Amino acid sequence: MNKKTILLVEDNPDDEALTLRALKKNNLLNEIVVAHDGAEALDYLFATGPYAGGKTPNGPQIVLLDLKLPKVNGLEVLRRIRADERTRRIPVVILTSSKEEQDLMRSYDLGANSYVRKPVAFEEFTEAVRQVGLYWLLLNEVPPTVSPQQVA
Amino acid sequence: MTEQLEDPRETIRELQRELEETNSGLVALTLELEQRVDERTAELRQAHEELRRTNSELLQLTLELEERVAQRTEEVRRLNEELEARVRQRTAELEAANRELEAFAYSVSHDLRAPLRAIDGFSQAVLEDYAQKLDESGRSYLRRLRGASQRMARLIDDILTLSRVTRRELQRERVNLSTLVWEIAAELQRSEPAREVEFVVAPEAMVEGDRALLRQVLENLLRNAYKFTSKHPRARIEFGVQSENGEKAYFVRDDGAGFNSKYSDKLFGPFQRLHSVQEFEGTGIGLATVQRIIQRHGGRVWAEGAVEQGATFYFSF
């Protein structure tokens, strides 16, 4: 039985800790891989750099993607995910503080599946993560993806 | 001897003498006349000369004046160009300043929220995971931490709204204020369905203005009315129109906690509050935002009230 892997792309260590905690509280802590910037996320997804020849059998079942990232920003990561045959069906949920209309539109233009704003209050944040997690990991169905690691 | 006749030669000589006298007289006269003619001629010539000189001076003056007029015209034209160039520059500077302000506001909202989330989140995390290790005092401190960070988040939102009001361009259209009031009233009712609040709304209050900003005005005023009547078992909130001295004024009236009219001039100042946070929560920016929006529409705001006897907020434009 495939263990569902979550790729969390988040540069802020506090937000990372809080998201992980929220996922754990809702028993959604499957396999979590955290990338701290856009470049690390791409390396993981396409089995390049430090992830070359990796042993993980599956690609992530879902990507939780922040927009403001160092090195390569979130929108660029999204574009690359959708541009590659191997990854383009993976559900991507944008999880960001940005309230900008622009970011919202660009994200959907580039093929994001969902856009969730991080609230300040912790209960709201946990609830948001719970709903996102429950929907995308349990209710939603995704076609099987061919992992770059398997192909590599 | 007889008297001889005058010698005719004597007569002739006399006559000659008279003639010569007359002659020389005439000659003298002629000379005098000629002299006078010469003098007159000289005078005329001089007068002519003077006239000619005056004429040429006048001509010179005219040329100078024309030149000066041309210079002034050129100066005015140049000044005009300079002024227009300066206006263009100022406009560009203002636009740049506006863009900077927008970028700043975005940064404020976005970057300040992240640490707030951490403060709130980890306080809650400690409350949940280490509740047993804490006494009531510790738990209370953490709750205060969370309250403060959430309050700060609301403040940030309100400041951003206020700044957006100033930056945004007014988009004028016909707006039915009554409809907006009913919409907001419905939202308020949904947020606290247990409360008994009666809304009285004057129908068809049509105005010309920016719909989004006017909605903000009504929202702020109605939320205030809703909030400050929350300690009473039953509340009445009225939206109406009145005419005073030919001036049409719209108002939101409530029968709630009211305010001490001694402080009415502080009401609309940003961050000014007449109640403590314990009594009624709030950031003190709502009314400042209302005032700014109404002022941008060319109107004014004012308020009446008394402690525990409700309040009425008026706006006209």
PDB file of C-alpha atoms in Angstrom, chain A:
ATOM      1  CA  MET A   1       0.000   0.000   0.000  1.00  0.00           C
ATOM      2  CA  ASN A   2       1.544   3.264  -1.077  1.00  0.00           C
ATOM      3  CA  LYS A   3       2.200   5.644   1.748  1.00  0.00           C
ATOM      4  CA  LYS A   4       1.008   9.064   0.762  1.00  0.00           C
ATOM      5  CA  THR A   5       3.856  11.561   0.763  1.00  0.00           C
ATOM      6  CA  ILE A   6       3.306  15.228   1.341  1.00  0.00           C
ATOM      7  CA  LEU A   7       5.824  17.713  -0.003  1.00  0.00           C
ATOM      8  CA  LEU A   8       5.720  20.876   2.073  1.00  0.00           C
ATOM      9  CA  VAL A   9       7.598  23.776   0.503  1.00  0.00           C
ATOM     10  CA  GLU A  10       7.992  26.429   3.195  1.00  0.00           C
ATOM     11  CA  ASP A  11      10.931  28.721   3.950  1.00  0.00           C
ATOM     12  CA  ASN A  12       9.703  30.062   7.285  1.00  0.00           C
ATOM     13  CA  PRO A  13      10.765  27.675  10.082  1.00  0.00           C
ATOM     14  CA  ASP A  14       7.933  28.843  12.379  1.00  0.00           C
ATOM     15  CA  ASP A  15       5.291  28.255   9.723  1.00  0.00           C
ATOM     16  CA  GLU A  16       6.928  24.893   9.001  1.00  0.00           C
ATOM     17  CA  ALA A  17       6.710  23.846  12.643  1.00  0.00           C
ATOM     18  CA  LEU A  18       3.104  25.021  12.941  1.00  0.00           C
ATOM     19  CA  THR A  19       2.020  23.282   9.745  1.00  0.00           C
ATOM     20  CA  LEU A  20       3.647  20.025  10.777  1.00  0.00           C
ATOM     21  CA  ARG A  21       2.008  20.276  14.165  1.00  0.00           C
ATOM     22  CA  ALA A  22      -1.382  20.918  12.591  1.00  0.00           C
ATOM     23  CA  LEU A  23      -0.982  17.960  10.259  1.00  0.00           C
ATOM     24  CA  LYS A  24       0.089  15.775  13.174  1.00  0.00           C
ATOM     25  CA  LYS A  25      -2.863  16.850  15.282  1.00  0.00           C
ATOM     26  CA  ASN A  26      -5.156  15.725  12.511  1.00  0.00           C
ATOM     27  CA  ASN A  27      -3.337  12.465  11.958  1.00  0.00           C
ATOM     28  CA  LEU A  28      -2.332  13.530   8.507  1.00  0.00           C
ATOM     29  CA  LEU A  29       1.367  13.202   9.139  1.00  0.00           C
ATOM     30  CA  ASN A  30       2.041  10.549   6.547  1.00  0.00           C
ATOM     31  CA  GLU A  31       5.448  10.972   5.013  1.00  0.00           C
ATOM     32  CA  ILE A  32       6.370  14.567   5.055  1.00  0.00           C
ATOM     33  CA  VAL A  33       9.227  15.980   3.077  1.00  0.00           C
ATOM     34  CA  VAL A  34      10.041  19.599   3.719  1.00  0.00           C
ATOM     35  CA  ALA A  35      11.836  21.745   1.152  1.00  0.00           C
ATOM     36  CA  HIS A  36      13.004  25.117   2.422  1.00  0.00           C
ATOM     37  CA  ASP A  37      13.280  26.892  -0.887  1.00  0.00           C
ATOM     38  CA  GLY A  38      12.201  26.546  -4.494  1.00  0.00           C
ATOM     39  CA  ALA A  39      15.436  24.976  -5.656  1.00  0.00           C
ATOM     40  CA  GLU A  40      15.265  22.261  -2.991  1.00  0.00           C
ATOM     41  CA  ALA A  41      11.641  21.556  -3.985  1.00  0.00           C
ATOM     42  CA  LEU A  42      12.610  21.121  -7.639  1.00  0.00           C
ATOM     43  CA  ASP A  43      15.581  18.935  -6.726  1.00  0.00           C
ATOM     44  CA  TYR A  44      13.275  16.635  -4.770  1.00  0.00           C
ATOM     45  CA  LEU A  45      10.568  16.522  -7.424  1.00  0.00           C
ATOM     46  CA  PHE A  46      12.925  15.837 -10.312  1.00  0.00           C
ATOM     47  CA  ALA A  47      15.484  13.756  -8.441  1.00  0.00           C
ATOM     48  CA  THR A  48      18.322  16.166  -9.125  1.00  0.00           C
ATOM     49  CA  GLY A  49      21.057  17.623  -6.980  1.00  0.00           C
ATOM     50  CA  PRO A  50      21.170  16.086  -3.496  1.00  0.00           C
ATOM     51  CA  TYR A  51      18.164  13.906  -4.346  1.00  0.00           C
ATOM     52  CA  ALA A  52      19.715  12.299  -7.421  1.00  0.00           C
ATOM     53  CA  GLY A  53      19.331   8.536  -7.376  1.00  0.00           C
ATOM     54  CA  GLY A  54      17.014   8.760  -4.347  1.00  0.00           C
ATOM     55  CA  LYS A  55      15.370   5.724  -2.888  1.00  0.00           C
ATOM     56  CA  THR A  56      11.843   7.058  -2.285  1.00  0.00           C
ATOM     57  CA  PRO A  57       9.449   4.884  -4.261  1.00  0.00           C
ATOM     58  CA  ASN A  58       6.655   7.436  -4.743  1.00  0.00           C
ATOM     59  CA  GLY A  59       6.436  11.018  -5.912  1.00  0.00           C
ATOM     60  CA  PRO A  60       4.529  13.251  -3.505  1.00  0.00           C
ATOM     61  CA  GLN A  61       0.760  12.757  -3.415  1.00  0.00           C
ATOM     62  CA  ILE A  62       0.317  16.451  -2.784  1.00  0.00           C
ATOM     63  CA  VAL A  63       2.437  19.579  -2.725  1.00  0.00           C
ATOM     64  CA  LEU A  64       1.731  22.288  -0.154  1.00  0.00           C
ATOM     65  CA  LEU A  65       3.429  25.257  -1.728  1.00  0.00           C
ATOM     66  CA  ASP A  66       4.263  28.655  -0.253  1.00  0.00           C
ATOM     67  CA  LEU A  67       4.732  31.472  -2.746  1.00  0.00           C
ATOM     68  CA  LYS A  68       7.450  33.611  -1.211  1.00  0.00           C
ATOM     69  CA  LEU A  69      10.476  31.352  -1.393  1.00  0.00           C
ATOM     70  CA  PRO A  70      14.170  32.069  -1.705  1.00  0.00           C
ATOM     71  CA  LYS A  71      16.194  30.963  -4.761  1.00  0.00           C
ATOM     72  CA  VAL A  72      13.224  29.895  -6.877  1.00  0.00           C
ATOM     73  CA  ASN A  73       9.823  31.347  -5.992  1.00  0.00           C
ATOM     74  CA  GLY A  74       6.582  29.394  -5.614  1.00  0.00           C
ATOM     75  CA  LEU A  75       5.029  30.372  -8.926  1.00  0.00           C
ATOM     76  CA  GLU A  76       8.122  29.207 -10.810  1.00  0.00           C
ATOM     77  CA  VAL A  77       8.060  25.879  -8.940  1.00  0.00           C
ATOM     78  CA  LEU A  78       4.389  25.518  -9.875  1.00  0.00           C
ATOM     79  CA  ARG A  79       5.165  26.270 -13.517  1.00  0.00           C
ATOM     80  CA  ARG A  80       7.892  23.611 -13.564  1.00  0.00           C
ATOM     81  CA  ILE A  81       5.628  21.044 -11.903  1.00  0.00           C
ATOM     82  CA  ARG A  82       2.958  21.586 -14.531  1.00  0.00           C
ATOM     83  CA  ALA A  83       5.450  21.653 -17.381  1.00  0.00           C
ATOM     84  CA  ASP A  84       6.818  18.167 -16.726  1.00  0.00           C
ATOM     85  CA  GLU A  85       4.930  15.062 -17.809  1.00  0.00           C
ATOM     86  CA  ARG A  86       6.074  13.194 -14.738  1.00  0.00           C
ATOM     87  CA  THR A  87       4.685  15.667 -12.234  1.00  0.00           C
ATOM     88  CA  ARG A  88       1.970  17.647 -13.941  1.00  0.00           C
ATOM     89  CA  ARG A  89      -0.961  15.809 -12.342  1.00  0.00           C
ATOM     90  CA  ILE A  90       0.193  16.167  -8.773  1.00  0.00           C
ATOM     91  CA  PRO A  91      -2.286  18.294  -6.823  1.00  0.00           C
ATOM     92  CA  VAL A  92      -0.704  21.549  -5.729  1.00  0.00           C
ATOM     93  CA  VAL A  93      -2.252  23.554  -2.912  1.00  0.00           C
ATOM     94  CA  ILE A  94      -0.893  27.071  -2.569  1.00  0.00           C
ATOM     95  CA  LEU A  95      -0.578  27.865   1.148  1.00  0.00           C
ATOM     96  CA  THR A  96       0.447  31.479   1.502  1.00  0.00           C
ATOM     97  CA  SER A  97       0.081  34.723   3.469  1.00  0.00           C
ATOM     98  CA  SER A  98      -0.328  36.735   0.310  1.00  0.00           C
ATOM     99  CA  LYS A  99      -3.630  38.528  -0.136  1.00  0.00           C
ATOM    100  CA  GLU A 100      -2.623  39.950  -3.490  1.00  0.00           C
ATOM    101  CA  GLU A 101      -5.145  39.511  -6.298  1.00  0.00           C
ATOM    102  CA  GLN A 102      -2.204  39.054  -8.664  1.00  0.00           C
ATOM    103  CA  ASP A 103      -0.804  36.037  -6.824  1.00  0.00           C
ATOM    104  CA  LEU A 104      -4.222  34.436  -6.695  1.00  0.00           C
ATOM    105  CA  MET A 105      -4.761  34.826 -10.420  1.00  0.00           C
ATOM    106  CA  ARG A 106      -1.263  33.818 -11.458  1.00  0.00           C
ATOM    107  CA  SER A 107      -1.496  30.689  -9.307  1.00  0.00           C
ATOM    108  CA  TYR A 108      -4.667  29.532 -11.001  1.00  0.00           C
ATOM    109  CA  ASP A 109      -3.329  30.551 -14.409  1.00  0.00           C
ATOM    110  CA  LEU A 110      -0.325  28.302 -13.821  1.00  0.00           C
ATOM    111  CA  GLY A 111      -2.529  25.386 -12.808  1.00  0.00           C
ATOM    112  CA  ALA A 112      -2.741  25.379  -9.041  1.00  0.00           C
ATOM    113  CA  ASN A 113      -5.525  23.172  -7.723  1.00  0.00           C
ATOM    114  CA  SER A 114      -6.266  25.291  -4.708  1.00  0.00           C
ATOM    115  CA  TYR A 115      -5.296  28.543  -3.008  1.00  0.00           C
ATOM    116  CA  VAL A 116      -5.473  28.870   0.763  1.00  0.00           C
ATOM    117  CA  ARG A 117      -4.473  31.951   2.765  1.00  0.00           C
ATOM    118  CA  LYS A 118      -2.675  31.338   6.039  1.00  0.00           C
ATOM    119  CA  PRO A 119      -4.683  32.940   8.820  1.00  0.00           C
ATOM    120  CA  VAL A 120      -2.952  34.479  11.811  1.00  0.00           C
ATOM    121  CA  ALA A 121      -5.037  32.829  14.529  1.00  0.00           C
ATOM    122  CA  PHE A 122      -3.786  29.362  15.241  1.00  0.00           C
ATOM    123  CA  GLU A 123      -7.150  27.630  15.491  1.00  0.00           C
ATOM    124  CA  GLU A 124      -8.086  28.944  12.097  1.00  0.00           C
ATOM    125  CA  PHE A 125      -4.743  27.844  10.739  1.00  0.00           C
ATOM    126  CA  THR A 126      -5.072  24.348  12.152  1.00  0.00           C
ATOM    127  CA  GLU A 127      -8.595  24.110  10.846  1.00  0.00           C
ATOM    128  CA  ALA A 128      -7.442  25.211   7.399  1.00  0.00           C
ATOM    129  CA  VAL A 129      -4.689  22.583   7.370  1.00  0.00           C
ATOM    130  CA  ARG A 130      -7.129  19.961   8.604  1.00  0.00           C
ATOM    131  CA  GLN A 131      -9.633  20.698   5.881  1.00  0.00           C
ATOM    132  CA  VAL A 132      -6.969  20.862   3.201  1.00  0.00           C
ATOM    133  CA  GLY A 133      -5.377  17.648   4.379  1.00  0.00           C
ATOM    134  CA  LEU A 134      -8.630  15.725   4.747  1.00  0.00           C
ATOM    135  CA  TYR A 135      -9.840  16.742   1.354  1.00  0.00           C
ATOM    136  CA  TRP A 136      -6.712  16.283  -0.700  1.00  0.00           C
ATOM    137  CA  LEU A 137      -5.310  13.256   1.034  1.00  0.00           C
ATOM    138  CA  LEU A 138      -8.423  11.283   1.864  1.00  0.00           C
ATOM    139  CA  LEU A 139     -11.386  12.386  -0.184  1.00  0.00           C
ATOM    140  CA  ASN A 140      -9.806  13.495  -3.434  1.00  0.00           C
ATOM    141  CA  GLU A 141      -8.680  10.919  -5.956  1.00  0.00           C
ATOM    142  CA  VAL A 142      -5.495  11.379  -7.938  1.00  0.00           C
ATOM    143  CA  PRO A 143      -4.247   9.434 -10.930  1.00  0.00           C
ATOM    144  CA  PRO A 144      -1.101   7.435 -10.180  1.00  0.00           C
ATOM    145  CA  THR A 145       2.034   9.385 -10.852  1.00  0.00           C
ATOM    146  CA  VAL A 146       5.222   7.990 -12.205  1.00  0.00           C
ATOM    147  CA  SER A 147       7.882   8.948  -9.697  1.00  0.00           C
ATOM    148  CA  PRO A 148      10.972  10.617 -11.149  1.00  0.00           C
ATOM    149  CA  GLN A 149      12.953   8.495  -8.738  1.00  0.00           C
ATOM    150  CA  GLN A 150      11.507   5.323 -10.268  1.00  0.00           C
ATOM    151  CA  VAL A 151      12.364   6.491 -13.773  1.00  0.00           C
ATOM    152  CA  ALA A 152      15.825   7.740 -12.846  1.00  0.00           C
TER     153      ALA A 152
END
